[in-house]
Amino acid sequence: MTYILGIESSCDETAAAVVLDGRTIVSNIIATQIDLHARYGGVFPELASRAHVEAISAVVDQAITDAGIGCDKLDAIAVTRGPGLVGSLLVGVNYAKGLALATGKPLLGINHLEGHVYSLWLSEPHREIVFPVLVLIVSGGHTELLLMKNHGEYERLGGTLDDAAGEAFDKVGRVLGLPFPGGPNIERAAQMGNATAYNFPRSKRDESYDFSFSGLKTAVMREVTVPQVGPDGKKRGPEKNPKIRSDISVNDVAASFQDALVGVLVEKTVRAAKEHNVTEILLAGGVSANSALRHRLRAESALPVRYPPLNLCTDNGAMIGAAAYYRYEAGLRSDLDMDVKPMWPLTSDAYSE
Ligand code: KG4
Ligand code: ZN
């Protein structure tokens, strides 16, 4: 029985959890900063690090207390090393180092994207996942399509060339005057809207497995904002603080935008799954909470589609503890002078140096 403490602080969630054998959540504590960032319409890095500093000790203590096993029973301390906001990552990594030093337990620095992948191993603890599988990670910072051939073995098929899927949701949400984060609020508005009301571009409809969402975002902005006219009398692009036209339906725009974005994600994911002969499709990351994405992928794929329960879609410590279990078994141990990796792609040799 291997108990791993997983600590996550890469963005705006301070989280810690204890996970047994990479599959069972023993405790799971998440302190979100959503209210703190809401008034800025996005994550404000300085505030995020400060809030992590304030929360981390209580969050980790609570995760250990809830687990009811005591610190001595832990086999390892895992922490998100990257990718993410540098100041936020440093808080978790430094805290984990202190704890590892104080307890003598091994330290493991874990890739945040790999954490999202392993949230799927927590959702149905007794079901075996047979490789190869196709993984679509869609979060606020990433959109990655990966062929996972074994534990720790990834081939990157494609990803976003500009905005991440969650970032596009958040930016469009801001333009529509919806509260932060945009994703869940656009989903809610879309449920009351007509997805065919606007014909937004489904960008990057090519043979590649790459995505591009900034054109879609700009198209939405142009459609919904009052055109700005320059001194030369010509129309200009959307400004920083755009004014929304009074004659648009927010629900219809939300539904049409969501439909365009989900359509591209689903089309490429289904095609990649066919081409690579995988056993199933795994959906992970904050945007995997989106029910339109879940349903459409299930409807359009002949293969099983799995996604985490809602509380494991967005950032949490349990996914870090789960990913760490397989790394721990494979012999990974990080040094106490480990640095953070704000840009850290998930590849098969991600942990090799
Ligand atoms: O995975 P996550 O918690 O953080 C990152 O690693 O980035 O993902 C957060 C992102 C945000 O952009 C948020 O708007 C999006 O996930 N999100 C959603 C939904 N719930 C969260 N997007 C679409 N529909 C949702 N229901
Ligand atoms: Zn994340």
CSV table of C-alpha atoms and ligand atoms in Angstrom, one decimal:
chain,number,residue,atom,x,y,z
A,1,MET,CA,0.0,0.0,0.0
A,2,THR,CA,1.6,3.2,-1.2
A,3,TYR,CA,0.3,6.5,0.2
A,4,ILE,CA,1.3,9.7,-1.7
A,5,LEU,CA,0.6,13.2,-0.7
A,6,GLY,CA,0.0,15.3,-3.8
A,7,ILE,CA,0.3,19.1,-3.7
A,8,GLU,CA,-0.9,21.4,-6.5
A,9,SER,CA,-0.4,25.2,-6.7
A,10,SER,CA,0.4,25.9,-10.4
A,11,CYS,CA,-2.4,28.4,-11.0
A,12,ASP,CA,-5.3,29.6,-8.9
A,13,GLU,CA,-6.1,26.5,-6.8
A,14,THR,CA,-4.2,25.6,-3.6
A,15,ALA,CA,-4.8,21.9,-3.3
A,16,ALA,CA,-3.5,18.8,-1.5
A,17,ALA,CA,-4.7,15.2,-1.4
A,18,VAL,CA,-3.6,11.8,-0.2
A,19,VAL,CA,-3.9,9.0,-2.8
A,20,LEU,CA,-3.5,5.3,-2.3
A,21,ASP,CA,-1.8,3.2,-5.0
A,22,GLY,CA,-2.5,5.9,-7.6
A,23,ARG,CA,-6.1,5.1,-7.8
A,24,THR,CA,-8.0,5.7,-4.6
A,25,ILE,CA,-8.6,9.2,-3.1
A,26,VAL,CA,-8.1,9.1,0.7
A,27,SER,CA,-8.5,12.8,1.2
A,28,ASN,CA,-8.8,15.8,-1.2
A,29,ILE,CA,-8.7,19.5,-0.2
A,30,ILE,CA,-9.1,22.4,-2.6
A,31,ALA,CA,-8.9,26.1,-1.7
A,32,THR,CA,-10.0,28.0,-4.8
A,33,GLN,CA,-9.1,31.6,-5.5
A,34,ILE,CA,-11.9,32.2,-8.0
A,35,ASP,CA,-13.5,35.0,-6.0
A,36,LEU,CA,-10.2,36.8,-5.6
A,37,HIS,CA,-9.5,36.9,-9.4
A,38,ALA,CA,-13.1,37.4,-10.5
A,39,ARG,CA,-12.9,41.2,-10.3
A,40,TYR,CA,-9.9,41.3,-12.7
A,41,GLY,CA,-11.6,38.9,-15.1
A,42,GLY,CA,-8.6,36.5,-15.1
A,43,VAL,CA,-5.9,35.1,-12.9
A,44,PHE,CA,-3.7,37.9,-11.5
A,45,PRO,CA,-0.3,36.2,-10.9
A,46,GLU,CA,0.9,38.4,-7.9
A,47,LEU,CA,-2.3,37.8,-6.0
A,48,ALA,CA,-2.3,34.1,-6.8
A,49,SER,CA,1.2,33.6,-5.2
A,50,ARG,CA,0.2,35.5,-2.2
A,51,ALA,CA,-3.0,33.6,-1.7
A,52,HIS,CA,-1.1,30.3,-2.1
A,53,VAL,CA,1.3,31.3,0.7
A,54,GLU,CA,-1.7,32.1,2.9
A,55,ALA,CA,-3.5,28.9,2.2
A,56,ILE,CA,-1.0,26.1,1.7
A,57,SER,CA,-0.1,25.1,5.2
A,58,ALA,CA,-3.8,24.8,6.3
A,59,VAL,CA,-4.7,22.9,3.0
A,60,VAL,CA,-1.9,20.4,3.4
A,61,ASP,CA,-2.6,19.9,7.2
A,62,GLN,CA,-6.2,19.3,6.4
A,63,ALA,CA,-5.4,16.7,3.7
A,64,ILE,CA,-3.2,14.8,6.1
A,65,THR,CA,-5.7,15.0,8.9
A,66,ASP,CA,-8.6,13.9,6.7
A,67,ALA,CA,-6.6,11.0,5.5
A,68,GLY,CA,-6.4,9.8,9.1
A,69,ILE,CA,-3.0,8.1,8.6
A,70,GLY,CA,-0.5,10.5,10.0
A,71,CYS,CA,2.6,11.9,8.2
A,72,ASP,CA,4.7,8.8,9.0
A,73,LYS,CA,2.5,6.6,6.9
A,74,LEU,CA,3.1,8.6,3.8
A,75,ASP,CA,5.5,7.0,1.3
A,76,ALA,CA,6.3,10.1,-0.7
A,77,ILE,CA,5.5,13.8,-1.1
A,78,ALA,CA,4.6,14.9,-4.7
A,79,VAL,CA,4.2,18.4,-6.0
A,80,THR,CA,3.5,20.1,-9.3
A,81,ARG,CA,6.8,21.3,-10.7
A,82,GLY,CA,5.3,22.8,-13.9
A,83,PRO,CA,4.0,24.0,-16.2
A,84,GLY,CA,2.3,27.0,-14.6
A,85,LEU,CA,2.8,30.4,-13.1
A,86,VAL,CA,6.3,30.7,-11.7
A,87,GLY,CA,5.4,32.4,-8.4
A,88,SER,CA,2.5,30.0,-7.8
A,89,LEU,CA,4.6,26.9,-8.6
A,90,LEU,CA,7.4,28.1,-6.2
A,91,VAL,CA,5.0,28.2,-3.2
A,92,GLY,CA,4.0,24.5,-3.6
A,93,VAL,CA,7.5,23.3,-4.5
A,94,ASN,CA,9.1,25.1,-1.6
A,95,TYR,CA,6.5,23.9,0.8
A,96,ALA,CA,6.9,20.3,-0.4
A,97,LYS,CA,10.7,20.5,0.0
A,98,GLY,CA,10.3,21.7,3.6
A,99,LEU,CA,7.9,18.9,4.3
A,100,ALA,CA,10.2,16.3,2.6
A,101,LEU,CA,13.2,17.6,4.6
A,102,ALA,CA,11.3,17.6,7.9
A,103,THR,CA,9.8,14.1,7.5
A,104,GLY,CA,12.6,12.4,5.5
A,105,LYS,CA,10.1,11.3,2.9
A,106,PRO,CA,11.1,11.2,-0.8
A,107,LEU,CA,10.1,14.3,-3.0
A,108,LEU,CA,8.7,13.9,-6.5
A,109,GLY,CA,8.3,16.9,-8.9
A,110,ILE,CA,5.3,16.1,-11.1
A,111,ASN,CA,4.2,17.5,-14.5
A,112,HIS,CA,0.8,19.2,-14.1
A,113,LEU,CA,-0.4,17.9,-17.5
A,114,GLU,CA,0.5,14.4,-16.5
A,115,GLY,CA,-1.6,15.1,-13.4
A,116,HIS,CA,-4.6,15.9,-15.6
A,117,VAL,CA,-4.1,12.6,-17.5
A,118,TYR,CA,-4.0,10.6,-14.3
A,119,SER,CA,-7.3,12.1,-13.0
A,120,LEU,CA,-8.8,9.4,-15.2
A,121,TRP,CA,-7.1,6.7,-13.1
A,122,LEU,CA,-8.9,8.1,-10.1
A,123,SER,CA,-12.4,8.2,-11.5
A,124,GLU,CA,-13.0,4.5,-11.7
A,125,PRO,CA,-10.5,2.9,-9.4
A,126,HIS,CA,-11.2,-0.7,-10.3
A,127,ARG,CA,-11.4,-0.4,-14.1
A,128,GLU,CA,-8.3,-1.3,-16.0
A,129,ILE,CA,-7.2,1.2,-18.7
A,130,VAL,CA,-5.7,-0.6,-21.7
A,131,PHE,CA,-3.1,1.2,-23.7
A,132,PRO,CA,-2.8,2.8,-26.2
A,133,VAL,CA,-5.3,5.5,-25.4
A,134,LEU,CA,-5.9,8.9,-26.9
A,135,VAL,CA,-5.9,11.8,-24.4
A,136,LEU,CA,-7.3,15.2,-25.0
A,137,ILE,CA,-6.2,17.7,-22.3
A,138,VAL,CA,-8.3,20.9,-22.5
A,139,SER,CA,-7.6,23.4,-19.7
A,140,GLY,CA,-7.2,27.1,-19.2
A,141,GLY,CA,-3.5,26.9,-20.2
A,142,HIS,CA,-3.4,23.9,-22.5
A,143,THR,CA,-5.0,22.1,-25.4
A,144,GLU,CA,-3.0,18.9,-26.1
A,145,LEU,CA,-3.9,15.8,-28.1
A,146,LEU,CA,-1.6,12.9,-27.0
A,147,LEU,CA,-1.3,9.3,-27.9
A,148,MET,CA,-0.5,7.5,-24.6
A,149,LYS,CA,1.2,4.2,-25.3
A,150,ASN,CA,2.0,3.2,-21.7
A,151,HIS,CA,2.5,4.8,-18.3
A,152,GLY,CA,4.7,7.8,-19.0
A,153,GLU,CA,4.9,7.2,-22.7
A,154,TYR,CA,3.4,10.0,-24.8
A,155,GLU,CA,3.4,11.0,-28.5
A,156,ARG,CA,2.1,14.5,-29.0
A,157,LEU,CA,-0.2,14.5,-32.0
A,158,GLY,CA,-1.1,18.2,-31.9
A,159,GLY,CA,-2.1,21.1,-29.8
A,160,THR,CA,-3.2,24.7,-29.9
A,161,LEU,CA,-1.2,27.1,-31.9
A,162,ASP,CA,-2.5,30.1,-30.0
A,163,ASP,CA,-5.2,30.3,-27.2
A,164,ALA,CA,-6.0,27.3,-25.1
A,165,ALA,CA,-9.6,26.1,-25.2
A,166,GLY,CA,-10.3,27.3,-21.6
A,167,GLU,CA,-8.6,30.6,-22.4
A,168,ALA,CA,-10.9,31.1,-25.4
A,169,PHE,CA,-14.0,30.4,-23.1
A,170,ASP,CA,-12.7,32.8,-20.5
A,171,LYS,CA,-11.9,35.6,-23.0
A,172,VAL,CA,-15.3,35.3,-24.8
A,173,GLY,CA,-17.0,35.1,-21.4
A,174,ARG,CA,-15.3,38.4,-20.5
A,175,VAL,CA,-16.5,40.1,-23.7
A,176,LEU,CA,-20.1,38.9,-23.1
A,177,GLY,CA,-19.9,40.3,-19.6
A,178,LEU,CA,-20.2,36.9,-17.9
A,179,PRO,CA,-18.5,36.3,-14.5
A,180,PHE,CA,-15.0,34.7,-14.4
A,181,PRO,CA,-14.2,31.9,-15.2
A,182,GLY,CA,-16.0,32.1,-18.5
A,183,GLY,CA,-16.2,28.3,-19.2
A,184,PRO,CA,-18.9,27.2,-16.8
A,185,ASN,CA,-20.8,30.5,-17.3
A,186,ILE,CA,-20.8,30.2,-21.1
A,187,GLU,CA,-22.0,26.6,-20.7
A,188,ARG,CA,-24.9,27.8,-18.6
A,189,ALA,CA,-25.8,30.6,-21.0
A,190,ALA,CA,-25.5,28.2,-24.0
A,191,GLN,CA,-28.1,25.8,-22.5
A,192,MET,CA,-30.6,28.6,-23.0
A,193,GLY,CA,-29.4,29.7,-26.5
A,194,ASN,CA,-29.6,28.7,-30.1
A,195,ALA,CA,-26.3,27.2,-31.4
A,196,THR,CA,-27.2,27.9,-35.0
A,197,ALA,CA,-28.0,31.6,-34.5
A,198,TYR,CA,-24.4,32.7,-35.5
A,199,ASN,CA,-22.1,31.0,-37.9
A,200,PHE,CA,-18.7,31.4,-36.3
A,201,PRO,CA,-15.6,30.0,-38.0
A,202,ARG,CA,-14.4,26.5,-37.2
A,203,SER,CA,-10.7,27.3,-37.5
A,204,LYS,CA,-7.9,24.9,-38.4
A,205,ARG,CA,-10.1,22.5,-40.4
A,206,ASP,CA,-7.1,20.8,-41.9
A,207,GLU,CA,-5.4,17.4,-41.8
A,208,SER,CA,-3.2,18.3,-38.8
A,209,TYR,CA,-4.2,17.7,-35.2
A,210,ASP,CA,-3.4,21.3,-34.3
A,211,PHE,CA,-6.0,23.7,-33.1
A,212,SER,CA,-6.4,27.5,-33.3
A,213,PHE,CA,-9.0,29.4,-31.3
A,214,SER,CA,-7.9,33.0,-31.6
A,215,GLY,CA,-9.7,33.5,-34.9
A,216,LEU,CA,-12.9,32.2,-33.4
A,217,LYS,CA,-12.5,34.5,-30.4
A,218,THR,CA,-11.9,37.5,-32.7
A,219,ALA,CA,-14.9,36.6,-34.8
A,220,VAL,CA,-17.1,36.5,-31.7
A,221,MET,CA,-15.7,39.9,-30.6
A,222,ARG,CA,-16.4,41.5,-34.0
A,223,GLU,CA,-19.9,40.2,-34.0
A,224,VAL,CA,-20.9,41.3,-30.5
A,225,THR,CA,-19.1,44.6,-30.0
A,226,VAL,CA,-20.1,48.1,-31.2
A,227,PRO,CA,-17.8,48.8,-34.1
A,228,GLN,CA,-15.1,51.4,-33.2
A,229,VAL,CA,-14.5,54.0,-35.8
A,230,GLY,CA,-11.0,55.6,-36.2
A,231,PRO,CA,-10.3,59.2,-37.0
A,232,ASP,CA,-10.1,58.2,-40.7
A,233,GLY,CA,-13.7,57.0,-40.5
A,234,LYS,CA,-12.7,53.4,-41.0
A,235,LYS,CA,-13.9,50.6,-38.7
A,236,ARG,CA,-11.3,49.3,-36.3
A,237,GLY,CA,-10.8,46.0,-34.5
A,238,PRO,CA,-12.3,45.3,-31.0
A,239,GLU,CA,-10.8,47.5,-28.4
A,240,LYS,CA,-9.6,46.5,-24.9
A,241,ASN,CA,-12.9,47.4,-23.2
A,242,PRO,CA,-15.4,46.7,-25.9
A,243,LYS,CA,-19.0,47.8,-25.7
A,244,ILE,CA,-21.5,45.0,-26.4
A,245,ARG,CA,-24.2,45.7,-29.0
A,246,SER,CA,-27.6,45.9,-27.3
A,247,ASP,CA,-29.3,43.8,-30.0
A,248,ILE,CA,-27.4,40.6,-29.5
A,249,SER,CA,-28.5,37.6,-27.5
A,250,VAL,CA,-25.8,36.5,-25.1
A,251,ASN,CA,-27.3,33.1,-24.8
A,252,ASP,CA,-27.3,32.6,-28.6
A,253,VAL,CA,-23.7,33.9,-29.0
A,254,ALA,CA,-22.6,31.6,-26.1
A,255,ALA,CA,-24.3,28.6,-27.7
A,256,SER,CA,-22.9,29.3,-31.2
A,257,PHE,CA,-19.4,29.9,-29.9
A,258,GLN,CA,-19.4,26.8,-27.8
A,259,ASP,CA,-20.7,24.8,-30.7
A,260,ALA,CA,-17.9,26.0,-33.0
A,261,LEU,CA,-15.2,25.3,-30.4
A,262,VAL,CA,-16.5,21.9,-29.4
A,263,GLY,CA,-17.1,20.9,-33.0
A,264,VAL,CA,-13.4,21.3,-33.9
A,265,LEU,CA,-12.2,19.5,-30.7
A,266,VAL,CA,-14.5,16.6,-31.4
A,267,GLU,CA,-13.7,16.2,-35.1
A,268,LYS,CA,-10.0,16.1,-34.6
A,269,THR,CA,-10.1,13.9,-31.6
A,270,VAL,CA,-12.4,11.3,-33.2
A,271,ARG,CA,-10.2,11.3,-36.4
A,272,ALA,CA,-7.0,10.8,-34.3
A,273,ALA,CA,-8.6,8.0,-32.3
A,274,LYS,CA,-9.5,6.1,-35.5
A,275,GLU,CA,-6.1,6.7,-37.1
A,276,HIS,CA,-4.2,5.4,-34.1
A,277,ASN,CA,-6.3,2.4,-33.2
A,278,VAL,CA,-6.7,3.3,-29.5
A,279,THR,CA,-8.9,1.4,-27.0
A,280,GLU,CA,-10.6,4.5,-25.7
A,281,ILE,CA,-10.6,8.3,-25.5
A,282,LEU,CA,-9.7,10.1,-22.3
A,283,LEU,CA,-10.8,13.6,-21.8
A,284,ALA,CA,-9.1,15.7,-19.0
A,285,GLY,CA,-8.6,19.3,-17.8
A,286,GLY,CA,-11.0,22.1,-16.7
A,287,VAL,CA,-12.9,22.2,-20.1
A,288,SER,CA,-13.6,18.4,-19.8
A,289,ALA,CA,-16.3,19.6,-17.3
A,290,ASN,CA,-18.2,20.9,-20.3
A,291,SER,CA,-21.3,18.8,-21.0
A,292,ALA,CA,-21.6,19.8,-24.7
A,293,LEU,CA,-18.1,18.5,-25.2
A,294,ARG,CA,-18.7,15.3,-23.2
A,295,HIS,CA,-21.9,14.5,-25.0
A,296,ARG,CA,-20.8,15.3,-28.5
A,297,LEU,CA,-17.6,13.3,-28.2
A,298,ARG,CA,-19.6,10.4,-26.9
A,299,ALA,CA,-22.1,10.7,-29.7
A,300,GLU,CA,-19.6,11.0,-32.5
A,301,SER,CA,-17.0,8.4,-31.4
A,302,ALA,CA,-17.5,4.7,-31.8
A,303,LEU,CA,-15.0,4.2,-29.0
A,304,PRO,CA,-15.6,4.6,-25.3
A,305,VAL,CA,-15.1,8.1,-24.0
A,306,ARG,CA,-14.1,8.6,-20.4
A,307,TYR,CA,-13.9,11.8,-18.4
A,308,PRO,CA,-13.3,12.6,-14.7
A,309,PRO,CA,-16.0,13.5,-12.3
A,310,LEU,CA,-16.5,17.3,-12.1
A,311,ASN,CA,-14.3,17.9,-9.0
A,312,LEU,CA,-11.4,16.2,-10.7
A,313,CYS,CA,-11.6,18.1,-14.0
A,314,THR,CA,-10.2,21.3,-12.7
A,315,ASP,CA,-6.9,21.5,-10.7
A,316,ASN,CA,-6.6,19.3,-7.7
A,317,GLY,CA,-3.9,17.6,-5.6
A,318,ALA,CA,-5.3,14.1,-6.1
A,319,MET,CA,-4.3,14.0,-9.8
A,320,ILE,CA,-0.8,14.9,-8.8
A,321,GLY,CA,-0.7,12.1,-6.2
A,322,ALA,CA,-2.1,9.6,-8.8
A,323,ALA,CA,0.5,10.6,-11.5
A,324,ALA,CA,3.2,10.5,-8.8
A,325,TYR,CA,2.4,6.9,-7.9
A,326,TYR,CA,3.4,5.6,-11.4
A,327,ARG,CA,6.6,7.7,-11.3
A,328,TYR,CA,7.4,6.5,-7.8
A,329,GLU,CA,7.0,2.9,-8.9
A,330,ALA,CA,9.3,3.7,-11.9
A,331,GLY,CA,12.0,5.0,-9.4
A,332,LEU,CA,11.6,8.8,-9.8
A,333,ARG,CA,13.0,10.7,-6.8
A,334,SER,CA,13.6,14.5,-7.1
A,335,ASP,CA,16.4,16.4,-5.4
A,336,LEU,CA,15.7,18.9,-2.6
A,337,ASP,CA,17.2,21.6,-4.8
A,338,MET,CA,14.7,20.9,-7.6
A,339,ASP,CA,13.7,24.0,-9.6
A,340,VAL,CA,10.3,24.8,-11.0
A,341,LYS,CA,9.5,24.4,-14.7
A,342,PRO,CA,7.0,27.1,-15.8
A,343,MET,CA,7.1,25.7,-19.4
A,344,TRP,CA,7.3,21.9,-19.3
A,345,PRO,CA,5.9,19.9,-22.2
A,346,LEU,CA,4.6,16.5,-21.4
A,347,THR,CA,6.8,14.1,-23.5
A,348,SER,CA,8.2,10.6,-22.9
A,349,ASP,CA,11.5,12.1,-21.9
A,350,ALA,CA,10.0,14.9,-19.7
A,351,TYR,CA,11.6,13.5,-16.6
A,352,SER,CA,14.9,12.4,-18.1
A,353,GLU,CA,17.1,15.3,-16.8
B,1,KG4,O1,-7.6,22.6,-15.6
B,1,KG4,P1,-7.9,23.9,-15.0
B,1,KG4,O2,-8.6,24.0,-13.7
B,1,KG4,O3,-6.7,24.9,-15.0
B,1,KG4,C1,-5.6,24.8,-15.8
B,1,KG4,O4,-4.8,23.9,-15.7
B,1,KG4,O5,-5.6,25.7,-16.7
B,1,KG4,O6,-8.9,24.6,-16.1
B,1,KG4,C2,-9.5,25.8,-15.9
B,1,KG4,C3,-10.3,26.2,-17.2
B,1,KG4,C4,-10.8,27.6,-17.2
B,1,KG4,O7,-10.4,28.2,-18.5
B,1,KG4,C5,-12.3,27.4,-17.2
B,1,KG4,O8,-13.1,28.4,-17.9
B,1,KG4,C6,-12.5,26.1,-17.9
B,1,KG4,O9,-11.4,25.3,-17.4
B,1,KG4,N1,-13.7,25.4,-17.5
B,1,KG4,C7,-14.7,25.2,-18.4
B,1,KG4,C8,-15.8,24.6,-17.7
B,1,KG4,N2,-15.4,24.5,-16.4
B,1,KG4,C9,-14.2,25.0,-16.3
B,1,KG4,N3,-14.8,25.4,-19.7
B,1,KG4,C10,-16.0,25.0,-20.4
B,1,KG4,N4,-17.0,24.5,-19.7
B,1,KG4,C11,-17.0,24.2,-18.4
B,1,KG4,N5,-18.1,23.7,-17.8
B,2,ZN,ZN,-4.8,22.3,-14.9
